[in-house]
Short mmCIF file of C-alpha atoms in Angstrom, two decimals:
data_model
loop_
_atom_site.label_atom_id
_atom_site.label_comp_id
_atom_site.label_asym_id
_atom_site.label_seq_id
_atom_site.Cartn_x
_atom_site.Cartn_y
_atom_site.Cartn_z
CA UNK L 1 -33.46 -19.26 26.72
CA UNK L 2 -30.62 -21.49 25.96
CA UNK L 3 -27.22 -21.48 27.15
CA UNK L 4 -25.85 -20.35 24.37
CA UNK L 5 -28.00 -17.05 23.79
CA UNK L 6 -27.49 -16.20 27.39
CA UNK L 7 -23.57 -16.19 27.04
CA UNK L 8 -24.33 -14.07 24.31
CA UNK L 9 -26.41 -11.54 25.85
CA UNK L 10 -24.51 -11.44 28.96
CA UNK L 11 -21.38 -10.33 26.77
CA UNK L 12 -23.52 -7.76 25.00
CA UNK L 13 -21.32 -3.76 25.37
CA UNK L 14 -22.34 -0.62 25.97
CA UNK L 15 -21.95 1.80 23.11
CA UNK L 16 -19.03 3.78 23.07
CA UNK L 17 -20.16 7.60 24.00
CA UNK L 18 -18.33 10.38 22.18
CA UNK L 19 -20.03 13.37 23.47
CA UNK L 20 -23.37 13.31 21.23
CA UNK L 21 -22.39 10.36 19.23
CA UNK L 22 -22.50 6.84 19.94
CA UNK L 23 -20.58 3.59 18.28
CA UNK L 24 -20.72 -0.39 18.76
CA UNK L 25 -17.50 -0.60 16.87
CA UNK L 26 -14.50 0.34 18.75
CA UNK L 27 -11.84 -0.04 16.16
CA UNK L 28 -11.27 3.63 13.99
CA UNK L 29 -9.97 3.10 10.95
CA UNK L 30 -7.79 5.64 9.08
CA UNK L 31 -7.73 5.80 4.85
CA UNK L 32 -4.04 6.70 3.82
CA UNK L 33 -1.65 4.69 2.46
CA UNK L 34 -3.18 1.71 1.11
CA UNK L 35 -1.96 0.91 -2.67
CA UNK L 36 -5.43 1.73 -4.02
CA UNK L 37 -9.03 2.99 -3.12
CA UNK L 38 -10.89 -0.42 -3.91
CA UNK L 39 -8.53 -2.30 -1.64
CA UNK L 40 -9.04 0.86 1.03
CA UNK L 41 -12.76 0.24 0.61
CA UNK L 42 -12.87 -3.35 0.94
CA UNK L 43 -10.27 -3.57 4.22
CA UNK L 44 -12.82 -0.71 5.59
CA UNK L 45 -15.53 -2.96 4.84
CA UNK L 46 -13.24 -5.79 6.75
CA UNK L 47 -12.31 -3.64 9.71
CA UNK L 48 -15.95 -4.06 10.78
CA UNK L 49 -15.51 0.19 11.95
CA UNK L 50 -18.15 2.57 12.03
CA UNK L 51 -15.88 5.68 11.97
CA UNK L 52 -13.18 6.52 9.54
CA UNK L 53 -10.73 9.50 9.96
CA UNK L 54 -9.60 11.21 7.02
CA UNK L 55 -7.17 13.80 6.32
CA UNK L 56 -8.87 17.41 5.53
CA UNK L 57 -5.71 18.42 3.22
CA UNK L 58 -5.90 14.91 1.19
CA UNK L 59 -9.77 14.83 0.79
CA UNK L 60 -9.29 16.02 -3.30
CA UNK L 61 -7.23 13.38 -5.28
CA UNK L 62 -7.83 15.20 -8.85
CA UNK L 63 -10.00 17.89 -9.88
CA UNK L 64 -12.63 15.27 -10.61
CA UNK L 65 -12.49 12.46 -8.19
CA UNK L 66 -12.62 12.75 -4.63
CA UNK L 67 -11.03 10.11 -1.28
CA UNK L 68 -14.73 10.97 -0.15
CA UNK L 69 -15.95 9.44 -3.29
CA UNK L 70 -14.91 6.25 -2.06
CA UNK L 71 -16.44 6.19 1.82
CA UNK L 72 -19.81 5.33 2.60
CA UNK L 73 -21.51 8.58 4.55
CA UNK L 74 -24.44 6.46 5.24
CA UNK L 75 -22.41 3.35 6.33
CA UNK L 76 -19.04 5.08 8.14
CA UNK L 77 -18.96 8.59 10.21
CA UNK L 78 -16.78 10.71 8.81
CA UNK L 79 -14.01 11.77 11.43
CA UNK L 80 -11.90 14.73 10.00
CA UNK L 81 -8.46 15.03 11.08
CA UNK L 82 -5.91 17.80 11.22
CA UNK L 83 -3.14 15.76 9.94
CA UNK L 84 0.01 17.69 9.16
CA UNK L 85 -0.32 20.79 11.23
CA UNK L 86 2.37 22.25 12.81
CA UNK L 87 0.79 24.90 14.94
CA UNK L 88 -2.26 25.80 16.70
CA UNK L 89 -3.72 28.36 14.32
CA UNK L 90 -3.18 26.04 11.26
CA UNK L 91 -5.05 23.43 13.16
CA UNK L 92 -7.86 25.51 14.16
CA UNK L 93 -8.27 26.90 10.53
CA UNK L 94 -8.23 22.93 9.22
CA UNK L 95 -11.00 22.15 11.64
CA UNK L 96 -13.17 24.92 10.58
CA UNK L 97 -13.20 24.19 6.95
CA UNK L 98 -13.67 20.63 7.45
CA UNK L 99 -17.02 21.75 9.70
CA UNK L 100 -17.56 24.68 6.84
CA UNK L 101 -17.62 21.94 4.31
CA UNK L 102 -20.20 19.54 5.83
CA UNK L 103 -17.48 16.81 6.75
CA UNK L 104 -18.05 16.85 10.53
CA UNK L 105 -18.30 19.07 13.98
CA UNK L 106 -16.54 16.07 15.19
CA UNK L 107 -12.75 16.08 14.98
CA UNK L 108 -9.33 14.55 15.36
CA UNK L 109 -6.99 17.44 16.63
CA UNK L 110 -3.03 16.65 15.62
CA UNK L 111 -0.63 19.24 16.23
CA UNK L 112 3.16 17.80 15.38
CA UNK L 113 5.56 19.62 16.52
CA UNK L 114 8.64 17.90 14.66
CA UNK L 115 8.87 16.25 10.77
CA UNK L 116 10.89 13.43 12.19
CA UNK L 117 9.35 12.22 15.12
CA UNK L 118 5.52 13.21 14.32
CA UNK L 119 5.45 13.62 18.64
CA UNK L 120 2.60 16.29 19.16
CA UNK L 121 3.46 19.53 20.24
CA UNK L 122 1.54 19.42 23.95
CA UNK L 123 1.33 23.46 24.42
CA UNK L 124 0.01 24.40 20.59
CA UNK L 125 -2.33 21.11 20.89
CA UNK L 126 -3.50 22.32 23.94
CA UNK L 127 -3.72 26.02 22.57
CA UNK L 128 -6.15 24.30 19.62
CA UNK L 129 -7.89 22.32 21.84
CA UNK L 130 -9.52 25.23 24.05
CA UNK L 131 -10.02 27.30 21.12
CA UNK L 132 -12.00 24.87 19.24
CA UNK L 133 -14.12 23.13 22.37
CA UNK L 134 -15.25 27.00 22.79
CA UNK L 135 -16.24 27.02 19.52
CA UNK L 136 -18.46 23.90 19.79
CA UNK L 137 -16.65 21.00 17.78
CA UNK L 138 -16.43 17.82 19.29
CA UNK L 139 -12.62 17.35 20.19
CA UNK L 140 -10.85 13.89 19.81
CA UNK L 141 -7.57 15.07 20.49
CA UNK L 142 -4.30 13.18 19.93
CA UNK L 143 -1.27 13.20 22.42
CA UNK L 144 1.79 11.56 23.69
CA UNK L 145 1.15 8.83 26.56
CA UNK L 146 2.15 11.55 29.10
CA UNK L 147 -0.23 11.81 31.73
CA UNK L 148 -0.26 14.99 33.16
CA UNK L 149 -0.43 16.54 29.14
CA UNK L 150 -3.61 13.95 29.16
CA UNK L 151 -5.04 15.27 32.23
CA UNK L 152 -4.34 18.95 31.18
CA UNK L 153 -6.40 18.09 27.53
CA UNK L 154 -9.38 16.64 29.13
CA UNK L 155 -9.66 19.48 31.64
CA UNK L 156 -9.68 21.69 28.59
CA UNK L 157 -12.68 20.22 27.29
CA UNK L 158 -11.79 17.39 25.17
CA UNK L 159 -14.22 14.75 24.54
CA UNK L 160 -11.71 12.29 23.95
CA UNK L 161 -8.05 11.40 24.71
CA UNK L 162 -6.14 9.56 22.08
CA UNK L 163 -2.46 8.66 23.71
CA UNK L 164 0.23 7.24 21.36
CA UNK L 165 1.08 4.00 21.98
CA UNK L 166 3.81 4.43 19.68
CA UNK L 167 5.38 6.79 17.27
CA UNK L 168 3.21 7.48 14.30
CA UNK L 169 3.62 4.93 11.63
CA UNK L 170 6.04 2.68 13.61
CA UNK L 171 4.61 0.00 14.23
CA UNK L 172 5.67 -0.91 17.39
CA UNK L 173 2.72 -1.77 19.57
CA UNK L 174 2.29 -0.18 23.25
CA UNK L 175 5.52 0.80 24.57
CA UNK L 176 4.56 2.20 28.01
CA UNK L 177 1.70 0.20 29.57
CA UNK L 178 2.02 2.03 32.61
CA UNK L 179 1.10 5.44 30.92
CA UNK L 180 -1.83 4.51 29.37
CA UNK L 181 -2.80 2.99 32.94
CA UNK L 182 -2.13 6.03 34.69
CA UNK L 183 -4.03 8.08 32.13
CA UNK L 184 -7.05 5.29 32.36
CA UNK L 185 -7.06 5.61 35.98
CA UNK L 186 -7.99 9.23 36.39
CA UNK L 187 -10.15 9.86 32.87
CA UNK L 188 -13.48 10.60 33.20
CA UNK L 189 -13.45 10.86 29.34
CA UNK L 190 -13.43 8.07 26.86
CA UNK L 191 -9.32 6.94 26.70
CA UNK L 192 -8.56 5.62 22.75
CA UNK L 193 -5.60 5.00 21.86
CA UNK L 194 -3.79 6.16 18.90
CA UNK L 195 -0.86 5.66 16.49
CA UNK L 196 1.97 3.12 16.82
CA UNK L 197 -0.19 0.19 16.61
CA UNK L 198 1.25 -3.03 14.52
CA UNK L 199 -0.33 -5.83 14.35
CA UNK L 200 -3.13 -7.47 16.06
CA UNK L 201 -2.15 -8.32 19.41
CA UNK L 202 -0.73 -4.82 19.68
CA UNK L 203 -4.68 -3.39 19.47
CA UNK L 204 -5.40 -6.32 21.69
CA UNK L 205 -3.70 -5.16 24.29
CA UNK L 206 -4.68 -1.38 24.22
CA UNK L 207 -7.88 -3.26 24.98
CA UNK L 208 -7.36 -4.98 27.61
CA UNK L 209 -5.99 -2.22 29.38
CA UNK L 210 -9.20 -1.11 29.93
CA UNK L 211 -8.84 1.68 26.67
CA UNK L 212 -12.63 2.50 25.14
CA UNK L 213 -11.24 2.10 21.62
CA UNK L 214 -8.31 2.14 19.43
CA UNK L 215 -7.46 4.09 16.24
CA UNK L 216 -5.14 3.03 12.80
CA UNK L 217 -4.28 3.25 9.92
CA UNK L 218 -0.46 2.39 8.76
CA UNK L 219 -1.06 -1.24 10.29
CA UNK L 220 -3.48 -2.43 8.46
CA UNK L 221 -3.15 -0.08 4.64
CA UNK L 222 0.81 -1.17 4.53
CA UNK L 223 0.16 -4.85 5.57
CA UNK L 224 0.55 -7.30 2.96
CA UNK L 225 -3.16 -8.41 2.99
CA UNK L 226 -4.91 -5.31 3.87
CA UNK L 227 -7.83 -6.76 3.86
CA UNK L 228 -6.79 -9.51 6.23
CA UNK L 229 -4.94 -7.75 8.50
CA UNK L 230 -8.58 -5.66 8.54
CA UNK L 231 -10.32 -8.54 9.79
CA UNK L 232 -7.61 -9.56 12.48
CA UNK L 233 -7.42 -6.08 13.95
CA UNK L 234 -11.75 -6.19 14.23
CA UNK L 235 -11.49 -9.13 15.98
CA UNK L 236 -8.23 -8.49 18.35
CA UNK L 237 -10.31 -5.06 19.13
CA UNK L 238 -13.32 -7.41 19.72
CA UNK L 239 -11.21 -10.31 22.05
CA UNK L 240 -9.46 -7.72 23.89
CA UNK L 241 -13.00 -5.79 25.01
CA UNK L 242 -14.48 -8.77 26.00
CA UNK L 243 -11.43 -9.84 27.86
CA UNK L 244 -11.00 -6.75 29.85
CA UNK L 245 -14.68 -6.80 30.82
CA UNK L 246 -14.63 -10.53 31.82
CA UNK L 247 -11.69 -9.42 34.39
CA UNK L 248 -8.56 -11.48 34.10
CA UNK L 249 -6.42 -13.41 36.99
CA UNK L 250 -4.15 -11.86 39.19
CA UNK L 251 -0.53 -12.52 37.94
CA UNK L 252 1.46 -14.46 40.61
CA UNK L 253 4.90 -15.45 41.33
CA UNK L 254 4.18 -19.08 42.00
CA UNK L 255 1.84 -21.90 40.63
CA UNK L 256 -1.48 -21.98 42.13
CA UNK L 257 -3.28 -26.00 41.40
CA UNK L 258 -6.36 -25.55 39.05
CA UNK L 259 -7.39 -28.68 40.48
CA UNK L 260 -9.22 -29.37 43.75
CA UNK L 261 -7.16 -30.06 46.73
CA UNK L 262 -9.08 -32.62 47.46
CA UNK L 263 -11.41 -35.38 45.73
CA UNK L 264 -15.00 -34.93 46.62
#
């Protein structure tokens, strides 16, 4: 075998295990926002993702033409999302039509509890999440970076965490590192986070915290190359895996000599 295959195959991931499902990709990709369908369809194609969260209340554009039209069931899993609720009931009634219609068992739970902020609401979230493990779907559920809230969601049966690393739609990266370590440290369930995410680095970094995946949409659909900024967030997703596997160097205070001490 040469050198060069055996790098390769020592580098070689486990899937990513969402309850019955499993992905190589760990980059979700959302599908609002972008100026038009054929550019969503192409920075999809770019983002190198296998699952692609969409909106239950925006799946209809017209009476004719549908944003499911556009996706790829046999190429891209189909990850529902209860975008827009503002209580637990609504969210719980979202979830079952989007099962009722064939979309997915799997879902993204969001339950905002204020138009300005988009922060979730931890207690109706929480309320939605029990309801709806009981009833069999398979809960990705999104939160704030608040540890104990995390905890409390996972105990209820989620099959996935999905933190904030920012507010929705900001853009501005990770903002509490130590959060999303804290949460990491004690999850027995996959850790992905979710919303806030920027640019490249920022997904990157999520990474090589030691997160199983990362989720977005306003990063890449409002960049000025969609398409580009599709590719760059694949392959920041891709580096940062690889780098947090590969185990990085303690930071120190003082230089350490990468040379030998002495001649030999």
């Amino acid at each position: 075998m040469l050198v060069a295959d055996r790098i390769e195959k020592k580098a070689e991931d486990k899937k990513l295990k969402i309850g019955k499902y499993e992905f190589t990709s760990r980059l979700f990709v959302g599908t609002g926002k972008y100026p038009s369908m054929e550019v969503m369809v192409e920075a999809l194609e770019a983002s190198g993702a296998e699952v692609v969260t969409v909106a239950v209340r925006r799946v209809k554009i017209s009476e004719s033409e549908s944003l499911l039209d556009y996706i790829d069931a046999k190429k891209y899993k189909i990850l529902p999302n209860t975008a827009g609720c503002y209580s637990a009931d609504e969210a719980i009634r979202v979830a079952r039509l989007a099962r009722e219609a064939g979309m997915s068992d799997m879902i993204k739970l969001e339950v905002l509890g204020d138009e300005k902020t988009l922060l979730p609401d931890p207690i109706e979230t929480l309320k939605a999440t029990t309801v709806l493990v009981k009833e069999g779907f398979t809960v990705l559920v999104y939160t704030s970076d608040d540890p104990i809230i995390a905890k409390k969601l996972e105990d209820a049966g989620a099959t996935c965490v999905m933190p904030a690393g920012a507010p929705i739609g900001s853009g501005q990266g990770i903002l509490n590192k130590n959060n999303i370590r804290i949460i990491l440290e004690s999850a027995k369930v996959p850790i992905i986070v979710d919303a806030g995410v920027g640019t490249a680095s920022d997904v990157t970094i999520a990474m090589e915290l030691g997160c199983e995946g990362v989720l977005l949409n306003t990063g890449i659909a409002l960049a000025k190359d969609p398409v580009r900024m599709a590719r760059a967030m694949k392959l920041a997703c891709e580096s940062g895996r690889l780098a947090f596997l590969s185990g990085r160097i303690p930071k120190r205070l003082y230089a350490k000599a990468s040379s030998p001490e002495k001649d030999f």
